[in-house]
XYZ file of C-alpha atoms in Angstrom:
688
model
C -6.016 25.664 3.961
C -8.753 23.052 4.310
C -12.191 23.062 5.834
C -11.782 22.461 9.576
C -8.412 24.215 9.653
C -10.009 27.250 8.035
C -12.963 27.266 10.403
C -10.716 27.113 13.436
C -8.508 29.864 12.072
C -11.567 32.069 11.613
C -12.595 31.630 15.234
C -9.060 32.042 16.564
C -8.447 35.156 14.491
C -11.705 36.870 15.380
C -11.026 36.900 19.123
C -9.643 34.753 21.853
C -12.440 32.853 23.520
C -13.565 34.799 26.613
C -12.615 33.872 30.139
C -15.289 32.454 32.395
C -15.257 31.568 36.051
C -15.222 27.810 36.596
C -14.745 25.184 39.260
C -12.445 22.557 37.819
C -13.052 18.893 38.476
C -10.531 17.738 41.047
C -9.885 14.218 39.769
C -6.851 13.586 37.590
C -7.248 11.310 34.613
C -5.407 8.012 34.834
C -5.266 5.333 32.151
C -3.034 2.343 31.588
C -2.774 3.210 27.897
C -3.449 6.244 25.765
C -6.843 7.730 26.398
C -9.587 7.048 23.853
C -7.409 4.426 22.144
C -7.430 2.166 25.183
C -10.393 0.940 27.174
C -13.586 -0.760 26.014
C -15.547 2.321 24.901
C -15.652 3.055 21.178
C -14.631 6.675 20.459
C -17.479 8.742 18.982
C -16.511 12.371 18.588
C -17.542 15.528 16.815
C -16.017 18.668 15.393
C -17.495 22.087 16.192
C -18.832 21.522 19.712
C -21.203 23.798 21.693
C -18.305 25.827 23.101
C -17.451 27.284 19.675
C -20.149 29.872 20.416
C -19.685 31.289 23.934
C -23.435 31.674 24.454
C -23.773 27.887 24.121
C -20.766 26.969 26.267
C -22.902 25.563 29.053
C -23.490 22.436 31.043
C -26.852 21.680 29.467
C -25.410 21.932 25.942
C -22.610 19.495 26.725
C -25.205 17.232 28.350
C -27.181 17.411 25.116
C -24.099 16.226 23.252
C -23.532 13.395 25.716
C -27.198 12.400 25.449
C -26.720 11.980 21.687
C -24.211 9.187 22.298
C -20.957 11.079 21.831
C -18.015 10.046 23.981
C -15.598 12.887 23.269
C -15.436 16.364 21.808
C -12.839 18.785 20.553
C -12.690 21.949 22.667
C -10.998 25.250 22.039
C -10.194 26.977 18.778
C -6.439 27.435 18.847
C -3.352 28.645 20.649
C -4.801 32.085 21.476
C -7.619 30.631 23.607
C -8.021 31.855 27.140
C -7.208 28.810 29.319
C -10.002 29.768 31.690
C -12.550 29.514 28.896
C -11.168 26.187 27.692
C -11.196 25.048 31.295
C -14.888 25.845 31.544
C -15.554 23.614 28.529
C -13.424 20.855 30.035
C -15.358 21.206 33.276
C -18.719 20.891 31.530
C -17.453 17.884 29.570
C -16.222 16.234 32.750
C -19.477 16.784 34.581
C -21.510 15.056 31.857
C -18.982 12.244 31.244
C -17.417 13.373 27.964
C -13.718 13.232 27.135
C -12.150 16.169 25.329
C -9.215 16.901 23.019
C -7.947 20.462 23.352
C -7.143 22.228 20.083
C -3.567 23.453 20.557
C -0.358 23.201 18.594
C 2.585 21.359 20.181
C 4.289 24.435 21.664
C 1.108 25.709 23.269
C 0.209 22.191 24.414
C 3.455 21.981 26.385
C 2.652 25.312 28.040
C -0.901 24.492 29.132
C -0.768 20.729 29.750
C -0.323 21.175 33.483
C -3.178 23.696 33.570
C -5.651 21.172 32.151
C -4.435 18.063 33.982
C -6.909 18.584 36.816
C -9.907 18.126 34.516
C -11.192 14.573 34.352
C -12.361 15.080 30.780
C -8.925 16.069 29.475
C -7.871 13.236 27.136
C -5.232 14.880 24.967
C -4.480 17.489 22.347
C -5.477 17.979 18.751
C -2.012 19.080 17.689
C -2.699 19.719 14.006
C -5.374 19.344 11.353
C -4.592 18.335 7.775
C -0.878 19.191 7.866
C 1.152 19.274 4.682
C 4.366 17.268 4.332
C 6.398 20.422 4.964
C 4.992 20.451 8.511
C 5.877 16.854 9.363
C 9.339 17.625 10.739
C 8.172 20.189 13.278
C 5.186 18.024 14.200
C 7.498 15.090 14.872
C 9.456 17.123 17.400
C 6.308 18.545 18.937
C 4.509 15.227 19.236
C 7.551 13.608 20.850
C 7.806 16.443 23.368
C 4.100 16.242 24.240
C 4.262 12.471 24.675
C 7.259 12.858 26.952
C 5.504 15.429 29.136
C 2.031 13.810 29.259
C 2.494 10.174 28.152
C -1.035 9.080 29.012
C -2.745 11.670 26.812
C -3.605 11.266 23.150
C -1.530 13.360 20.707
C -4.063 13.574 17.882
C -3.399 14.732 14.311
C -5.882 14.461 11.436
C -4.863 14.053 7.775
C -6.518 15.181 4.557
C -7.714 12.840 1.788
C -6.088 12.169 -1.555
C -6.327 9.377 -4.093
C -3.996 6.604 -5.194
C -0.250 6.848 -4.875
C -0.398 10.437 -3.657
C -2.452 9.357 -0.644
C -0.125 6.421 0.065
C 2.908 8.676 -0.049
C 1.287 11.351 2.120
C 0.124 8.979 4.869
C 3.310 6.907 4.867
C 5.454 10.041 4.909
C 3.464 11.207 7.931
C 4.101 7.910 9.723
C 7.799 7.824 8.862
C 8.479 11.340 10.089
C 5.945 12.103 12.807
C 5.767 8.659 14.475
C 2.069 8.963 15.408
C 0.177 6.685 17.776
C -2.903 6.530 15.534
C -4.160 7.622 12.111
C -7.158 9.792 11.252
C -8.398 11.357 8.030
C -11.542 12.889 6.591
C -13.403 12.128 3.377
C -16.944 13.265 2.635
C -18.729 11.173 -0.015
C -22.220 12.644 -0.386
C -22.335 15.168 -3.218
C -24.964 17.833 -3.731
C -26.049 16.394 -7.093
C -27.169 13.194 -5.344
C -24.149 11.121 -6.369
C -21.537 9.517 -4.123
C -17.767 9.886 -4.279
C -16.555 7.042 -6.552
C -13.188 6.949 -4.737
C -14.619 6.594 -1.230
C -13.832 2.874 -0.976
C -10.458 2.967 -2.704
C -9.325 5.673 -0.293
C -10.410 3.540 2.642
C -8.677 0.494 1.172
C -5.380 2.398 1.058
C -5.824 3.826 4.553
C -6.778 0.437 5.991
C -3.740 -1.245 4.420
C -1.342 1.366 5.802
C -2.928 1.214 9.239
C -2.653 -2.559 9.372
C 0.833 -2.476 7.883
C 2.016 -0.089 10.578
C -0.016 -1.517 13.469
C -1.840 1.800 14.011
C -5.602 2.199 14.676
C -7.498 4.173 12.050
C -10.136 6.835 12.678
C -12.305 8.704 10.213
C -14.666 11.650 9.887
C -18.154 11.214 8.475
C -20.252 13.872 6.776
C -23.106 15.213 8.899
C -23.639 18.625 7.336
C -24.279 20.233 3.963
C -21.750 22.622 2.511
C -20.534 23.679 -0.920
C -20.949 20.731 -3.266
C -22.117 18.318 -0.538
C -25.623 17.427 0.574
C -27.043 17.038 4.060
C -27.162 13.308 4.834
C -30.387 11.520 5.511
C -30.519 9.202 8.518
C -29.792 6.149 6.311
C -26.897 7.985 4.654
C -25.444 8.780 8.063
C -25.740 5.107 9.046
C -24.288 4.016 5.703
C -21.156 6.116 6.115
C -20.524 4.814 9.608
C -21.130 1.170 8.702
C -18.826 1.423 5.685
C -16.201 2.828 8.031
C -16.696 -0.019 10.496
C -16.520 -2.549 7.674
C -13.109 -1.188 6.688
C -11.767 -1.515 10.231
C -12.321 1.999 11.583
C -11.617 2.302 15.344
C -13.029 5.781 15.944
C -15.832 7.811 14.315
C -15.924 11.618 14.189
C -18.781 13.769 12.916
C -18.231 16.807 10.709
C -20.013 18.695 12.161
C -22.007 18.549 15.400
C -22.964 22.249 15.353
C -23.451 24.427 12.287
C -20.405 26.700 11.863
C -20.680 30.282 10.632
C -20.509 30.808 6.891
C -17.036 31.770 5.755
C -15.833 31.290 2.205
C -18.112 28.255 2.192
C -21.820 28.029 2.914
C -22.696 25.609 5.699
C -26.158 24.278 6.343
C -27.501 22.977 9.650
C -25.755 19.971 11.185
C -27.147 18.034 14.162
C -27.622 21.457 15.739
C -28.239 24.572 13.653
C -26.347 27.827 14.101
C -28.987 29.215 16.490
C -28.798 26.155 18.712
C -31.922 24.317 17.606
C -31.869 20.559 17.098
C -32.438 19.222 13.616
C -33.888 15.860 12.601
C -30.328 14.620 12.167
C -29.709 15.071 15.899
C -32.418 12.546 16.707
C -31.170 10.202 13.985
C -27.575 10.404 15.222
C -28.653 9.917 18.824
C -30.641 6.792 18.014
C -27.844 5.414 15.864
C -24.988 6.214 18.233
C -26.713 4.740 21.271
C -28.601 1.927 19.584
C -25.904 0.648 17.213
C -22.545 2.384 16.994
C -21.625 2.349 20.692
C -22.418 -1.339 21.316
C -21.148 -2.660 17.979
C -18.106 -0.406 18.080
C -17.210 -1.798 21.488
C -17.346 -5.308 20.010
C -15.154 -4.414 17.035
C -12.664 -2.113 18.768
C -10.401 -4.893 20.143
C -10.607 -6.972 16.940
C -8.408 -6.928 13.838
C -9.813 -6.261 10.376
C -8.898 -9.411 8.462
C -10.768 -9.260 5.159
C -13.076 -6.769 3.401
C -14.896 -7.769 0.223
C -17.886 -6.555 -1.798
C -20.415 -9.274 -2.644
C -23.165 -9.463 -5.259
C -22.021 -6.256 -6.921
C -20.988 -5.703 -10.537
C -19.081 -3.725 -11.492
C -17.108 -3.483 -8.291
C -16.443 -0.005 -6.913
C -12.951 1.287 -7.638
C -10.280 -0.127 -5.343
C -12.403 -2.893 -3.811
C -12.041 -6.665 -3.627
C -14.813 -8.930 -4.853
C -16.078 -11.689 -2.590
C -14.496 -15.127 -2.873
C -15.294 -18.210 -0.832
C -13.049 -18.920 2.147
C -12.972 -21.330 5.103
C -15.685 -19.321 6.872
C -18.100 -18.181 4.155
C -18.696 -20.408 1.141
C -21.054 -18.183 -0.832
C -23.424 -15.225 -0.968
C -26.493 -14.316 -2.995
C -29.031 -11.540 -3.185
C -28.427 -7.839 -2.646
C -25.046 -6.139 -2.664
C -23.329 -6.055 0.724
C -19.881 -5.458 2.154
C -18.663 -8.665 3.793
C -16.127 -7.763 6.453
C -14.383 -10.330 8.649
C -12.581 -9.686 11.938
C -10.333 -11.800 14.128
C -8.965 -11.588 17.647
C -5.481 -10.155 18.128
C -4.394 -13.641 19.196
C -3.829 -15.202 15.797
C -4.392 -18.777 16.900
C -8.038 -18.197 17.849
C -10.400 -19.682 15.243
C -13.561 -17.756 16.105
C -14.350 -14.911 13.706
C -16.746 -11.973 13.539
C -18.633 -11.104 10.368
C -20.057 -7.655 9.649
C -22.542 -7.454 6.767
C -23.132 -3.852 5.654
C -25.761 -2.783 3.146
C -24.030 -1.270 0.106
C -27.035 0.954 -0.487
C -28.212 3.903 1.576
C -31.582 4.077 -0.202
C -32.759 0.468 -0.602
C -33.269 -2.578 1.608
C -30.713 -5.363 1.144
C -31.850 -8.971 1.333
C -28.823 -11.228 1.282
C -28.051 -14.881 1.972
C -24.661 -15.924 3.297
C -23.650 -19.581 3.430
C -21.407 -20.429 6.382
C -18.834 -23.219 6.137
C -19.935 -25.690 8.814
C -16.700 -27.646 8.438
C -14.984 -24.738 10.190
C -17.784 -22.981 12.064
C -19.569 -24.840 14.846
C -22.246 -22.221 15.539
C -23.432 -18.807 14.342
C -24.911 -16.079 16.522
C -26.142 -12.576 15.748
C -25.252 -9.597 17.893
C -28.143 -7.823 19.620
C -27.044 -4.240 20.289
C -29.857 -3.667 22.784
C -28.614 -6.363 25.169
C -25.016 -6.545 23.891
C -25.344 -10.306 23.638
C -25.219 -12.833 20.798
C -28.280 -14.884 19.926
C -28.133 -18.210 18.015
C -28.702 -17.991 14.263
C -28.744 -20.348 11.297
C -25.554 -21.397 9.497
C -27.304 -20.136 6.375
C -27.590 -16.494 7.262
C -30.573 -14.716 5.703
C -30.427 -11.041 6.525
C -32.644 -8.092 5.671
C -30.847 -4.781 6.124
C -32.519 -1.402 6.049
C -30.880 1.259 3.874
C -27.428 1.950 5.282
C -27.769 -0.684 7.995
C -25.488 -3.558 9.026
C -25.547 -6.737 11.097
C -22.796 -8.364 13.163
C -22.365 -12.124 13.560
C -19.990 -14.261 15.582
C -18.766 -17.421 13.880
C -17.694 -19.764 16.666
C -14.980 -22.281 15.835
C -13.272 -24.557 18.336
C -9.566 -25.254 18.633
C -6.669 -23.084 17.530
C -4.693 -22.456 14.379
C -0.933 -22.778 14.437
C 0.556 -19.412 15.370
C 3.835 -18.889 13.501
C 6.549 -16.499 14.553
C 8.467 -17.314 11.369
C 7.651 -18.816 7.968
C 10.262 -20.692 5.964
C 9.791 -21.632 2.311
C 12.489 -23.647 0.599
C 13.168 -25.448 -2.661
C 14.598 -28.964 -2.689
C 14.742 -31.379 -5.616
C 12.838 -28.757 -7.618
C 9.810 -28.837 -5.285
C 8.558 -26.183 -2.840
C 8.291 -26.864 0.900
C 6.795 -24.766 3.686
C 7.639 -24.818 7.386
C 6.681 -22.573 10.256
C 8.260 -21.977 13.608
C 5.602 -21.543 16.263
C 5.818 -18.865 18.927
C 6.870 -21.542 21.432
C 9.906 -22.267 19.239
C 8.991 -25.644 17.745
C 8.817 -26.319 14.011
C 5.961 -27.631 11.903
C 7.259 -28.960 8.583
C 8.813 -28.565 6.099
C 5.772 -29.884 4.238
C 5.710 -30.214 0.461
C 3.329 -27.828 -1.306
C 3.373 -29.733 -4.584
C 4.666 -26.855 -6.701
C 7.696 -27.058 -8.961
C 10.119 -24.185 -8.535
C 13.742 -23.091 -8.547
C 13.574 -19.701 -6.705
C 11.303 -18.449 -3.922
C 10.555 -15.236 -2.011
C 8.196 -14.559 0.901
C 6.561 -11.720 2.806
C 3.780 -11.580 5.400
C 1.054 -8.978 4.845
C -1.568 -8.571 7.586
C -0.877 -12.088 8.923
C -1.130 -13.665 5.444
C 1.949 -15.272 3.930
C 2.633 -14.302 0.311
C 4.881 -16.681 -1.603
C 6.501 -15.844 -4.930
C 7.892 -18.802 -6.889
C 9.952 -18.905 -10.082
C 9.441 -22.033 -12.165
C 11.414 -21.832 -15.394
C 10.718 -18.341 -16.716
C 7.340 -17.899 -15.010
C 6.619 -16.134 -11.727
C 3.799 -17.570 -9.617
C 2.089 -15.996 -6.634
C 0.060 -17.621 -3.883
C -1.154 -16.829 -0.358
C -1.271 -18.859 2.839
C -4.067 -17.582 5.043
C -3.974 -17.398 8.812
C -6.129 -20.540 9.042
C -3.487 -22.576 7.191
C -5.355 -22.779 3.888
C -3.695 -21.819 0.610
C -5.031 -19.750 -2.276
C -4.567 -21.117 -5.807
C -1.095 -21.079 -7.347
C -1.436 -18.338 -9.982
C 0.958 -17.422 -12.781
C 1.624 -13.688 -12.880
C 4.343 -12.952 -15.425
C 6.786 -14.736 -17.723
C 10.249 -13.225 -18.202
C 13.313 -15.004 -19.510
C 16.581 -15.220 -17.610
C 15.271 -14.677 -14.035
C 18.234 -15.131 -11.693
C 16.924 -13.675 -8.396
C 13.626 -12.744 -6.738
C 12.763 -11.014 -3.472
C 9.590 -9.896 -1.672
C 8.687 -7.519 1.163
C 5.642 -5.960 2.791
C 5.604 -2.156 2.660
C 2.697 -0.078 4.009
C 0.432 -3.120 3.981
C 1.191 -4.012 0.350
C 3.357 -6.650 -1.303
C 6.477 -5.527 -3.172
C 8.359 -7.911 -5.470
C 11.723 -7.348 -7.146
C 13.456 -9.650 -9.572
C 16.532 -9.752 -11.752
C 16.154 -10.956 -15.318
C 19.008 -10.912 -17.806
C 20.929 -8.868 -15.213
C 18.312 -6.095 -15.150
C 16.256 -5.220 -12.043
C 12.446 -5.006 -12.186
C 9.931 -4.040 -9.504
C 6.190 -4.638 -8.936
C 3.579 -3.933 -6.267
C 0.474 -5.901 -5.353
C -1.976 -3.371 -3.896
C -4.453 -4.036 -1.109
C -7.275 -4.464 -3.626
C -5.416 -7.362 -5.286
C -4.329 -5.430 -8.385
C -0.708 -5.314 -9.547
C 1.446 -2.400 -10.655
C 4.420 -3.572 -12.710
C 6.759 -5.153 -13.403
C 8.550 -1.867 -14.036
C 12.132 -1.800 -15.268
C 14.535 -0.001 -12.922
C 17.487 -0.324 -15.254
C 20.047 -1.339 -12.627
C 22.478 -4.083 -13.567
C 22.547 -6.896 -11.005
C 22.906 -10.619 -10.481
C 21.113 -10.940 -7.131
C 18.639 -8.788 -5.223
C 17.156 -8.485 -1.724
C 14.471 -6.101 -0.431
C 12.987 -5.175 2.942
C 10.776 -2.535 4.542
C 12.230 -0.007 6.972
C 10.214 3.038 8.050
C 7.640 2.444 5.331
C 10.299 2.615 2.638
C 11.575 -0.143 0.374
C 15.251 -0.865 1.018
C 17.037 -2.625 -1.858
C 20.371 -4.471 -1.887
C 21.771 -5.388 -5.304
C 24.747 -7.615 -6.091
C 26.449 -6.618 -9.322
C 29.543 -8.757 -9.852
C 31.701 -8.191 -6.762
C 29.895 -4.984 -5.777
C 27.084 -4.610 -3.224
C 24.842 -1.609 -3.867
C 22.048 -0.056 -1.802
C 19.147 2.137 -2.832
C 15.765 3.197 -1.417
C 12.274 3.618 -2.838
C 10.608 6.274 -0.703
C 6.911 6.515 0.087
C 6.478 9.072 -2.712
C 7.588 6.449 -5.288
C 10.914 8.161 -5.915
C 14.116 6.125 -6.008
C 17.378 7.197 -4.463
C 20.612 6.869 -6.368
C 22.382 3.514 -6.242
C 25.224 3.721 -3.728
C 28.150 1.326 -3.382
C 28.213 -0.364 0.014
C 31.116 -2.786 -0.296
C 32.958 -5.161 -2.608
C 33.028 -8.887 -1.897
C 34.059 -11.735 -4.162
C 31.956 -14.751 -5.069
C 28.619 -13.649 -3.580
C 26.074 -16.467 -4.026
C 23.189 -15.224 -1.873
C 21.815 -12.043 -0.325
C 18.776 -11.442 1.891
C 17.317 -8.496 3.820
C 14.950 -7.711 6.657
C 13.889 -4.668 8.607
C 14.607 -4.711 12.340
C 12.981 -1.697 13.931
C 14.602 1.246 12.168
C 17.576 -0.804 10.971
C 18.180 -2.748 7.767
C 19.849 -6.137 8.228
C 21.551 -7.890 5.319
C 22.613 -11.524 5.185
C 25.299 -12.198 2.565
C 27.082 -15.368 1.519
C 30.473 -14.590 -0.035
C 33.077 -17.224 -0.947
C 31.139 -19.774 1.071
C 31.073 -17.679 4.254
C 28.062 -16.140 5.992
C 28.322 -12.376 6.558
C 25.990 -9.738 7.909
C 25.690 -5.991 7.446
C 23.577 -3.407 9.267
C 22.300 0.002 8.170
C 21.495 2.006 11.288
C 18.699 4.540 11.591
C 21.192 7.388 11.276
C 22.351 6.056 7.893
C 25.658 4.626 9.084
C 26.615 1.053 8.245
C 28.237 -1.962 9.823
C 30.020 -3.211 6.735
C 29.874 -6.909 5.812
C 31.249 -8.913 8.727
C 31.753 -12.677 8.794
C 29.895 -14.709 11.395
C 32.290 -17.634 11.127
C 29.687 -19.897 9.528
C 30.043 -21.815 6.287
C 27.031 -21.244 4.040
C 25.735 -21.440 0.476
C 22.314 -19.721 0.685
C 20.881 -17.379 3.349
C 17.620 -15.759 4.359
C 16.933 -13.392 7.251
C 13.760 -12.563 9.166
C 12.704 -10.472 12.133
C 11.547 -12.745 14.982
C 10.384 -11.349 18.302
C 12.645 -8.308 18.223
C 15.658 -10.323 17.060
C 16.933 -11.405 13.661
C 17.007 -15.028 12.521
C 19.679 -15.980 9.978
C 18.655 -19.212 8.268
C 21.254 -20.693 5.937
C 22.212 -23.840 4.110
C 25.470 -25.536 5.074
C 26.863 -29.000 4.405
C 23.619 -30.034 2.662
C 21.627 -29.122 5.782
C 19.672 -26.182 7.163
C 20.804 -24.112 10.146
C 19.629 -21.120 12.161
C 21.505 -18.498 14.144
C 19.895 -15.611 16.038
C 21.332 -12.110 16.174
C 20.120 -10.708 19.480
C 18.923 -7.170 20.058
C 22.269 -6.289 21.654
C 24.085 -7.259 18.441
C 25.483 -10.547 19.739
C 24.887 -13.902 18.057
C 23.475 -17.033 19.644
C 24.580 -20.587 18.973
C 23.839 -22.359 15.704
C 20.902 -24.785 15.730
C 19.924 -27.305 13.067
C 16.528 -27.311 11.322
C 15.407 -30.741 10.204
C 14.581 -30.929 6.496
C 13.706 -33.891 4.255
C 15.575 -32.458 1.258
C 18.762 -30.610 0.455
C 17.686 -26.952 0.094
C 18.835 -25.122 -3.018
C 16.828 -21.930 -2.428
C 15.084 -20.540 0.632
C 13.174 -17.531 1.940
C 12.045 -16.674 5.457
C 9.738 -14.008 6.854
C 8.655 -12.991 10.333
C 5.350 -11.655 11.616
C 3.703 -8.613 10.125
C 2.974 -5.860 12.683
C 0.451 -6.702 15.359
C -2.118 -3.965 15.949
C -1.711 -1.797 19.009
C -3.976 -2.995 21.794
């Protein structure tokens, strides 16, 4: 049992919170979307509110919390709470303008939801804290039931931290099973010996990638108390934690703790408020920071998408981080170490960007210069949190940041980028070409990239197109950014006898599979740019296709006349290889995820076929479409599946609609006869 779970269990076990008389607020909460996630206000919450001690469950104490810049609080201790007492806390929260998440499990939440609906502060339920994987199944049922009963309220669940593959598997397993509407976890980096957690950034990198890969907003707890092995933060250390979180795309900040809990099996020091109810210096620091920086800057960043996070002027780099490289917006940096974090609008075509510069140090001033690319950026302005406006700045940004501080800039750029709904990469006459189909349906390209190749694979990761090319025996990797620019064409591995290659985005990371000398290999490019693999799977195959479904890697292998299927789960384990069907003369196979279904495109004996694996595990076995084809690729496009295939030396497209029916064939103009092709649709868009 972990820290907050233990604390709540102590309170719940000691006694049910006492009943108090209260006059409930009469207004009922209404919101177009889920509360706290929707709307312009940035969520700033805290664990262990005033109501955890009945003598402090009062209007003035909730007002004190509101005055410190908090926007929501957790109330209640567990399922045994007296609803009248919880109602009194909800009433106080409503009267001061705070939102509240009631601490109840799913079963209890269904029982009391109607009781709390009359309180204007009632924003949802904290259904579970730091659940283990063995709890995911019951939580999935409970969360679905709560959403069905009170669809406008937030069903909140917080996760515990891990490192590396264990953390990836835990978070992705949670998403696959529970189907949450958001992600939250806690990680406390400030150790009692004065050091900082060396895995703080790598953990955030993993969490950010999964959040972006699933389209879910990410929240986080920050440390605002001392306890066993952890020190009480200074004001700069508090600011540093929050600004690091913002830099990594966090959409909601939670303090652990607001009030000092009682000592249990751990020794807790004072938080913003000590156990006896007296304010500490950290209260004043948090108040100034929440009101003067976090609330206004958070409101600016909340509707934006985290596009790129790098660490500049720092060597060695912290574990799991990306070093700064020049791009179309920032051409260089110098001076002190900073986190350079770039954000974009949800609308991908918009060229304007936002740049957050966060001091990497919580004990020293950072003086850093950032050179802006004036070929892209027409003007630079710095955000003033006091007025919530942007003031003109120089295109050579010179910033001085106090310990733990950050600065936000808007990089204005006119015009729009092309906004693809589908990318198509093909090989013709040994050269690589790229085309994109815009959201309006028209095509741009194919345009020659200048690379020599014989096989290609593609996947989009957080709106960036990753292209894998096989030239001879060498695999190359390159990226097309959202602005249309391309990263260098880099050789990754040389392996003889490569006959097939495939790529897919899984949990915000790039997966690549290839067949060499009839043996299957697999590799992963992590969010920090490092690679794991190639690792030999040992399967015999001639052709391979991969796709993501439910955060798992789905694999189709062609071995002679046999089509096999297997799955790599979020915990890195591989299922057995199962025979799907037997077809003669298979020359091409491709795969894509479509919601919770796997769609295969197969060319057998010159005929285009498709196969579908439903969410319940049943299959539509390979079925001919009636089209002649030699090569095929498939991609998810706007809720439907595009089959792109070569036929009669040309390139054609046919759409499988969401009802399972097929549209008419349309031709795609191409300057060359395609001999290999790969298509990919859009990566998940973040929830608004």
